[in-house]
Coordinates of C-alpha atoms and ligand atoms in Angstrom, one line a residue:
X1 CA -7.9 50.5 -78.9
X2 CA -11.3 48.8 -79.0
X3 CA -11.5 45.2 -80.3
X4 CA -13.2 46.4 -83.5
X5 CA -10.4 49.0 -84.0
X6 CA -7.9 46.3 -83.7
X7 CA -9.6 44.5 -86.6
X8 CA -9.6 47.7 -88.6
X9 CA -5.9 48.2 -87.9
X10 CA -5.2 44.6 -89.0
X11 CA -7.2 45.2 -92.3
X12 CA -5.3 48.4 -92.9
X13 CA -1.9 46.7 -92.4
X14 CA -2.9 43.9 -94.7
X15 CA -4.4 46.2 -97.4
X16 CA -7.8 44.7 -97.0
X17 CA -11.1 46.5 -96.9
X18 CA -13.4 44.0 -95.2
X19 CA -13.5 41.3 -92.5
X20 CA -16.5 39.0 -92.3
X21 CA -17.0 37.4 -88.9
X22 CA -19.2 34.3 -88.9
X23 CA -18.5 32.6 -85.6
X24 CA -21.2 33.6 -83.1
X25 CA -18.6 33.4 -80.3
X26 CA -16.3 35.9 -82.2
X27 CA -19.3 38.2 -82.8
X28 CA -20.0 38.1 -79.0
X29 CA -16.3 38.7 -78.2
X30 CA -16.0 41.7 -80.6
X31 CA -19.4 43.3 -80.0
X32 CA -21.0 42.0 -76.8
X33 CA -24.0 40.6 -78.8
X34 CA -24.6 37.0 -77.8
X35 CA -26.6 35.1 -80.3
X36 CA -26.8 31.5 -81.6
X37 CA -28.4 31.7 -85.1
X38 CA -28.5 27.9 -85.3
X39 CA -28.9 27.0 -89.0
X40 CA -29.7 30.5 -90.0
X41 CA -27.1 33.1 -91.2
X42 CA -25.4 35.7 -89.1
X43 CA -22.4 37.8 -90.2
X44 CA -20.6 40.8 -88.8
X45 CA -19.1 42.9 -91.5
X46 CA -16.1 45.0 -90.3
X47 CA -14.9 47.6 -92.8
X48 CA -11.5 49.2 -92.7
X49 CA -12.9 52.7 -93.3
X50 CA -16.6 52.6 -92.7
X51 CA -18.9 51.7 -89.7
X52 CA -19.6 48.0 -89.3
X53 CA -22.9 46.2 -89.9
X54 CA -24.5 43.1 -88.5
X55 CA -26.6 40.8 -90.6
X56 CA -28.9 38.5 -88.5
X57 CA -32.1 36.5 -88.8
X58 CA -35.1 38.9 -88.6
X59 CA -36.2 37.6 -85.2
X60 CA -32.9 38.9 -83.7
X61 CA -32.9 42.4 -85.3
X62 CA -34.6 44.2 -82.4
X63 CA -32.5 42.7 -79.7
X64 CA -29.2 43.3 -81.7
X65 CA -30.2 46.9 -82.3
X66 CA -30.5 47.6 -78.5
X67 CA -27.0 46.1 -77.9
X68 CA -25.1 47.6 -80.8
X69 CA -24.4 51.2 -81.9
X70 CA -24.1 50.4 -85.6
X71 CA -26.6 49.3 -88.3
X72 CA -28.3 45.9 -88.0
X73 CA -30.2 44.3 -90.8
X74 CA -31.9 41.0 -91.3
X75 CA -33.8 38.5 -93.4
X76 CA -36.9 36.3 -92.8
X77 CA -36.7 32.6 -93.4
X78 CA -38.4 32.7 -96.8
X79 CA -35.9 35.2 -98.2
X80 CA -32.5 34.5 -99.8
X81 CA -30.0 35.8 -97.3
X82 CA -27.2 36.4 -99.9
X83 CA -29.5 38.6 -101.9
X84 CA -30.5 40.5 -98.8
X85 CA -26.8 41.0 -97.9
X86 CA -26.0 42.2 -101.3
X87 CA -28.9 44.7 -101.3
X88 CA -28.4 45.9 -97.7
X89 CA -24.6 46.5 -97.7
X90 CA -22.7 49.3 -99.3
X91 CA -20.7 47.6 -101.9
X92 CA -17.0 47.0 -101.4
X93 CA -14.3 46.7 -104.0
X94 CA -11.8 45.4 -101.6
X95 CA -9.5 43.0 -103.5
X96 CA -8.9 41.0 -100.2
X97 CA -11.6 39.9 -97.8
X98 CA -10.8 38.3 -94.5
X99 CA -13.1 35.6 -93.2
X100 CA -13.0 33.0 -90.4
X101 CA -11.8 29.9 -92.3
X102 CA -12.0 27.7 -89.1
X103 CA -15.7 28.5 -88.9
X104 CA -17.0 29.2 -92.4
X105 CA -18.7 26.1 -94.0
X106 CA -18.9 25.6 -97.7
X107 CA -22.5 26.9 -97.9
X108 CA -21.6 30.1 -96.2
X109 CA -18.4 30.5 -98.2
X110 CA -20.2 30.0 -101.5
X111 CA -23.0 32.3 -100.5
X112 CA -20.5 35.1 -99.6
X113 CA -18.8 34.5 -102.9
X114 CA -22.0 35.5 -104.7
X115 CA -21.8 38.8 -102.9
X116 CA -18.1 39.7 -102.7
X117 CA -15.7 39.4 -105.6
X118 CA -12.4 39.8 -103.6
X119 CA -10.0 37.1 -102.8
X120 CA -10.7 35.4 -99.4
X121 CA -7.9 35.3 -96.8
X122 CA -8.0 33.7 -93.3
X123 CA -9.0 35.9 -90.4
X124 CA -8.9 33.0 -87.8
X125 CA -5.2 33.3 -86.8
X126 CA -5.6 37.0 -86.0
X127 CA -8.8 36.3 -83.9
X128 CA -7.0 33.6 -82.1
X129 CA -4.1 36.0 -81.3
X130 CA -6.6 38.5 -80.0
X131 CA -8.5 36.0 -77.8
X132 CA -5.5 34.2 -76.4
X133 CA -4.5 37.0 -74.1
X134 CA -7.3 37.6 -71.6
X135 CA -8.0 41.0 -70.1
X136 CA -8.4 41.5 -66.3
X137 CA -12.1 41.7 -66.9
X138 CA -12.2 38.4 -68.8
X139 CA -10.1 36.7 -66.1
X140 CA -12.5 38.0 -63.4
X141 CA -15.4 36.4 -65.2
X142 CA -13.4 33.1 -65.5
X143 CA -12.7 33.2 -61.7
X144 CA -16.5 33.4 -61.2
X145 CA -17.1 30.5 -63.6
X146 CA -14.4 28.5 -61.8
X147 CA -16.2 29.1 -58.4
X148 CA -19.4 27.7 -59.9
X149 CA -17.5 24.6 -61.1
X150 CA -16.2 24.0 -57.6
X151 CA -19.8 24.3 -56.3
X152 CA -21.1 21.9 -59.1
X153 CA -18.5 19.2 -58.3
X154 CA -19.3 19.4 -54.6
X155 CA -23.0 18.8 -55.4
X156 CA -21.8 15.7 -57.2
X157 CA -19.8 14.6 -54.2
X158 CA -22.8 15.1 -52.0
X159 CA -24.8 12.7 -54.2
X160 CA -22.4 9.8 -54.3
X161 CA -24.2 6.6 -53.3
X162 CA -24.3 3.0 -54.5
X163 CA -28.1 3.4 -55.1
X164 CA -27.6 5.9 -57.9
X165 CA -26.3 5.9 -61.5
X166 CA -23.9 8.2 -63.3
X167 CA -26.8 10.1 -64.9
X168 CA -28.6 10.4 -61.6
X169 CA -25.6 12.3 -60.2
X170 CA -25.4 14.5 -63.4
X171 CA -29.1 15.4 -63.0
X172 CA -28.5 16.5 -59.4
X173 CA -25.5 18.6 -60.4
X174 CA -27.3 20.3 -63.2
X175 CA -30.5 20.8 -61.2
X176 CA -28.4 22.4 -58.4
X177 CA -26.7 24.7 -60.9
X178 CA -30.0 25.8 -62.5
X179 CA -31.4 26.5 -59.1
X180 CA -28.7 29.1 -58.5
X181 CA -29.2 30.7 -61.9
X182 CA -26.7 29.0 -64.2
X183 CA -28.5 28.2 -67.4
X184 CA -25.8 26.4 -69.3
X185 CA -23.0 23.9 -68.6
X186 CA -19.8 24.3 -70.7
X187 CA -20.3 20.8 -72.2
X188 CA -22.2 17.6 -71.3
X189 CA -21.4 16.9 -67.7
X190 CA -19.4 13.7 -67.2
X191 CA -19.7 11.4 -64.3
X192 CA -17.9 8.1 -64.9
X193 CA -17.7 5.1 -62.5
X194 CA -15.2 2.3 -62.5
X195 CA -13.9 1.1 -65.8
X196 CA -16.1 3.7 -67.6
X197 CA -13.6 6.3 -66.4
X198 CA -10.8 4.4 -68.2
X199 CA -12.1 5.9 -71.4
X200 CA -10.9 9.5 -71.8
X201 CA -14.2 10.4 -73.5
X202 CA -16.4 7.9 -71.8
X203 CA -20.2 8.4 -72.1
X204 CA -22.2 8.5 -68.8
X205 CA -25.1 6.2 -68.6
X206 CA -27.2 4.1 -66.3
X207 CA -24.2 2.4 -64.6
X208 CA -24.6 2.2 -60.9
X209 CA -21.8 3.8 -58.9
X210 CA -19.2 1.1 -58.1
X211 CA -17.8 0.5 -54.6
X212 CA -14.0 0.3 -53.9
X213 CA -13.4 2.1 -57.2
X214 CA -12.6 5.5 -58.6
X215 CA -15.3 8.0 -59.8
X216 CA -14.5 10.7 -62.3
X217 CA -16.3 14.1 -62.6
X218 CA -15.6 16.4 -65.6
X219 CA -17.7 19.5 -65.8
X220 CA -17.9 23.3 -66.2
X221 CA -20.4 26.1 -66.4
X222 CA -21.0 29.1 -68.6
X223 CA -21.1 32.3 -66.6
X224 CA -21.3 35.8 -68.1
X225 CA -20.2 34.3 -71.5
X226 CA -17.1 32.6 -70.1
X227 CA -16.6 28.9 -69.3
X228 CA -15.0 26.8 -66.7
X229 CA -13.7 23.2 -67.1
X230 CA -12.5 20.9 -64.3
X231 CA -12.0 17.3 -63.5
X232 CA -11.8 15.5 -60.2
X233 CA -11.4 11.8 -59.6
X234 CA -12.4 10.6 -56.1
X235 CA -12.4 7.3 -54.2
X236 CA -15.6 5.5 -53.5
X237 CA -15.0 3.0 -50.6
X238 CA -11.5 1.7 -50.6
X239 CA -10.0 1.3 -54.0
X240 CA -7.0 -1.1 -54.2
X241 CA -3.4 0.1 -53.9
X242 CA -2.8 0.0 -57.7
X243 CA -5.6 2.5 -58.3
X244 CA -4.3 4.8 -55.6
X245 CA -0.8 4.6 -57.0
X246 CA -2.1 5.6 -60.5
X247 CA -4.0 8.4 -58.9
X248 CA -0.9 9.7 -57.2
X249 CA 1.2 9.6 -60.3
X250 CA -1.4 11.6 -62.2
X251 CA -1.6 14.1 -59.3
X252 CA 2.2 14.5 -59.2
X253 CA 2.2 15.1 -63.0
X254 CA -0.5 17.8 -62.7
X255 CA 1.2 19.6 -59.8
X256 CA 4.5 19.5 -61.5
X257 CA 3.1 21.1 -64.6
X258 CA 1.2 23.7 -62.6
X259 CA 4.4 24.6 -60.8
X260 CA 6.3 24.8 -64.0
X261 CA 4.1 27.3 -65.9
X262 CA 5.3 30.9 -66.2
X263 CA 5.8 33.4 -69.0
X264 CA 8.7 32.4 -71.3
X265 CA 8.3 28.6 -71.3
X266 CA 6.8 26.9 -74.3
X267 CA 3.5 25.0 -74.6
X268 CA 5.5 21.9 -75.5
X269 CA 7.6 22.2 -72.4
X270 CA 4.5 22.5 -70.2
X271 CA 3.2 19.3 -71.7
X272 CA 6.5 17.6 -71.2
X273 CA 6.7 18.6 -67.5
X274 CA 3.6 16.5 -66.8
X275 CA 4.2 13.8 -69.3
X276 CA 7.7 13.1 -68.0
X277 CA 6.3 12.2 -64.6
X278 CA 3.9 9.7 -66.1
X279 CA 6.5 8.3 -68.5
X280 CA 9.0 7.8 -65.7
X281 CA 6.4 5.9 -63.7
X282 CA 6.0 3.6 -66.7
X283 CA 2.5 4.7 -67.9
X284 CA 3.3 7.1 -70.7
X285 CA 1.3 5.1 -73.3
X286 CA -1.8 5.5 -71.2
X287 CA -1.7 9.3 -71.2
X288 CA -2.9 9.5 -74.8
X289 CA -4.0 13.2 -75.2
X290 CA -2.5 16.6 -75.0
X291 CA -2.0 18.1 -71.6
X292 CA -4.4 21.0 -72.1
X293 CA -6.3 23.5 -74.2
X294 CA -7.0 27.2 -74.1
X295 CA -10.4 28.3 -72.9
X296 CA -12.4 31.5 -72.5
X297 CA -15.7 32.1 -74.3
X298 CA -15.2 28.6 -75.8
X299 CA -14.3 25.6 -73.9
X300 CA -11.7 24.6 -76.4
X301 CA -9.8 27.5 -77.9
X302 CA -6.3 28.5 -78.8
X303 CA -3.6 27.4 -77.7
X304 CA -3.0 23.7 -77.5
X305 CA -0.7 22.7 -74.7
X306 CA 0.9 19.8 -76.5
X307 CA 4.2 18.3 -77.7
X308 CA 5.5 20.1 -80.7
X309 CA 3.8 23.5 -80.0
X310 CA 6.6 26.0 -79.7
X311 CA 4.2 28.8 -78.7
X312 CA 5.8 30.9 -75.9
X313 CA 3.5 31.2 -72.8
X314 CA 2.6 34.8 -72.0
X315 CA 0.9 36.5 -69.1
X316 CA -2.9 36.5 -69.5
X317 CA -3.1 33.2 -71.3
X318 CA -5.8 30.8 -69.9
X319 CA -5.7 27.1 -70.4
X320 CA -6.3 23.7 -68.8
X321 CA -3.8 21.4 -67.3
X322 CA -5.3 17.9 -67.4
X323 CA -3.1 14.9 -67.3
X324 CA -4.9 11.5 -67.4
X325 CA -3.9 7.9 -67.1
X326 CA -6.4 5.5 -68.7
X327 CA -5.7 1.7 -68.5
X328 CA -8.5 -0.1 -70.2
X329 CA -10.6 -2.4 -68.0
X330 CA -8.5 -1.4 -65.0
X331 CA -8.5 2.2 -64.0
X332 CA -9.0 5.8 -65.3
X333 CA -7.8 9.0 -63.6
X334 CA -7.8 12.6 -64.8
X335 CA -7.2 15.7 -62.8
X336 CA -7.9 19.0 -64.4
X337 CA -7.8 22.7 -63.4
X338 CA -7.8 25.7 -65.7
X339 CA -6.0 28.8 -64.8
X340 CA -4.4 32.0 -66.0
X341 CA -0.7 32.9 -66.5
X342 CA 0.5 35.6 -64.1
X343 CA 3.7 37.6 -64.4
X344 CA 5.7 34.8 -62.7
X345 CA 3.4 31.8 -62.5
X346 CA 0.0 30.3 -62.9
X347 CA -3.2 30.7 -60.8
X348 CA -6.0 28.1 -61.1
X349 CA -9.7 29.0 -61.3
X350 CA -10.8 25.8 -59.4
X351 CA -9.9 25.0 -55.8
X352 CA -11.6 21.7 -54.9
X353 CA -8.9 19.7 -53.1
X354 CA -6.8 17.3 -55.1
X355 CA -5.4 14.8 -52.5
X356 CA -7.4 11.6 -53.1
X357 CA -10.8 12.2 -51.4
X358 CA -12.6 9.2 -49.9
X359 CA -16.4 8.8 -49.9
X360 CA -17.7 6.0 -47.7
X361 CA -21.0 4.6 -49.1
Ligands
MN1 MN1 -10.6 20.4 -70.5
MN2 MN1 -12.7 18.8 -68.7

């Protein structure tokens, strides 16, 4: 069954005539049309019993029409998009309309309400359920994205020097990626030196790389519409024993969780596998975020690998395993790999070594 057929089947089961997809990533996932409309309007209308239609800004109509085998219509900036939708769509009297509540903002919602009279229900949980299990083709694309992340972090390693700043290294990484054809990173590349790494969402800046300290890299690339996400923390010079101990506790936590993952365990149990190691070592309070997040076409998607999530892990799910220990003003470590659940375990997308790597500067 095609992805659009699965939406139609869902609508039929729920006695609804129409689903309205507003998240550009979902549009791409369902149709293969990749477009960011920015502040303009784009909607995919999927009918239960009629061919779908895509509404886009006028400047995207030609490109969309070459990708899609169903009607595309648009509006220019000076037109009212809601009136254009109303005029361009066959009317629907569906009493129930599914829309992506996690994406729809108030402006879009109110605009759509001027066009459709039915009651709005939430499509997001069904989309999450579709996207959470990756096909072999999707996993193949994520393996490629993972390979690029390994290349990117190694460019970072090659540029470690006391003469440069965090943003200098980021510039080298992203320049190197562009040179081999990657046009987008998954998120703002992070290179954090010394105490700046002790902040789980530290902001890179003009800090010079510190000696006898830890240096954290968190990065990923977008390749064929799929993302990678990895973190490595390495030693510059000779960090003191305390920093090395913290590193090794974090590593043990990560390896324990990776080893634990297989179909049938819950997301909460996976989180606990790593968290128990850090708690037993006495640093539980410094691991102050969930263990991981799903990823695929988005860098953060369903499911959350966290305490209290009873979701049962299934073959084909893809998520990150990223324990961290952040002790303010002292040390910050995070180790992250993303991977996919196999029939009896978990395979990671990134393979850069994880024993503490030393860089003499
Ligand atoms: Mn992550
Ligand atoms: Mn990350």
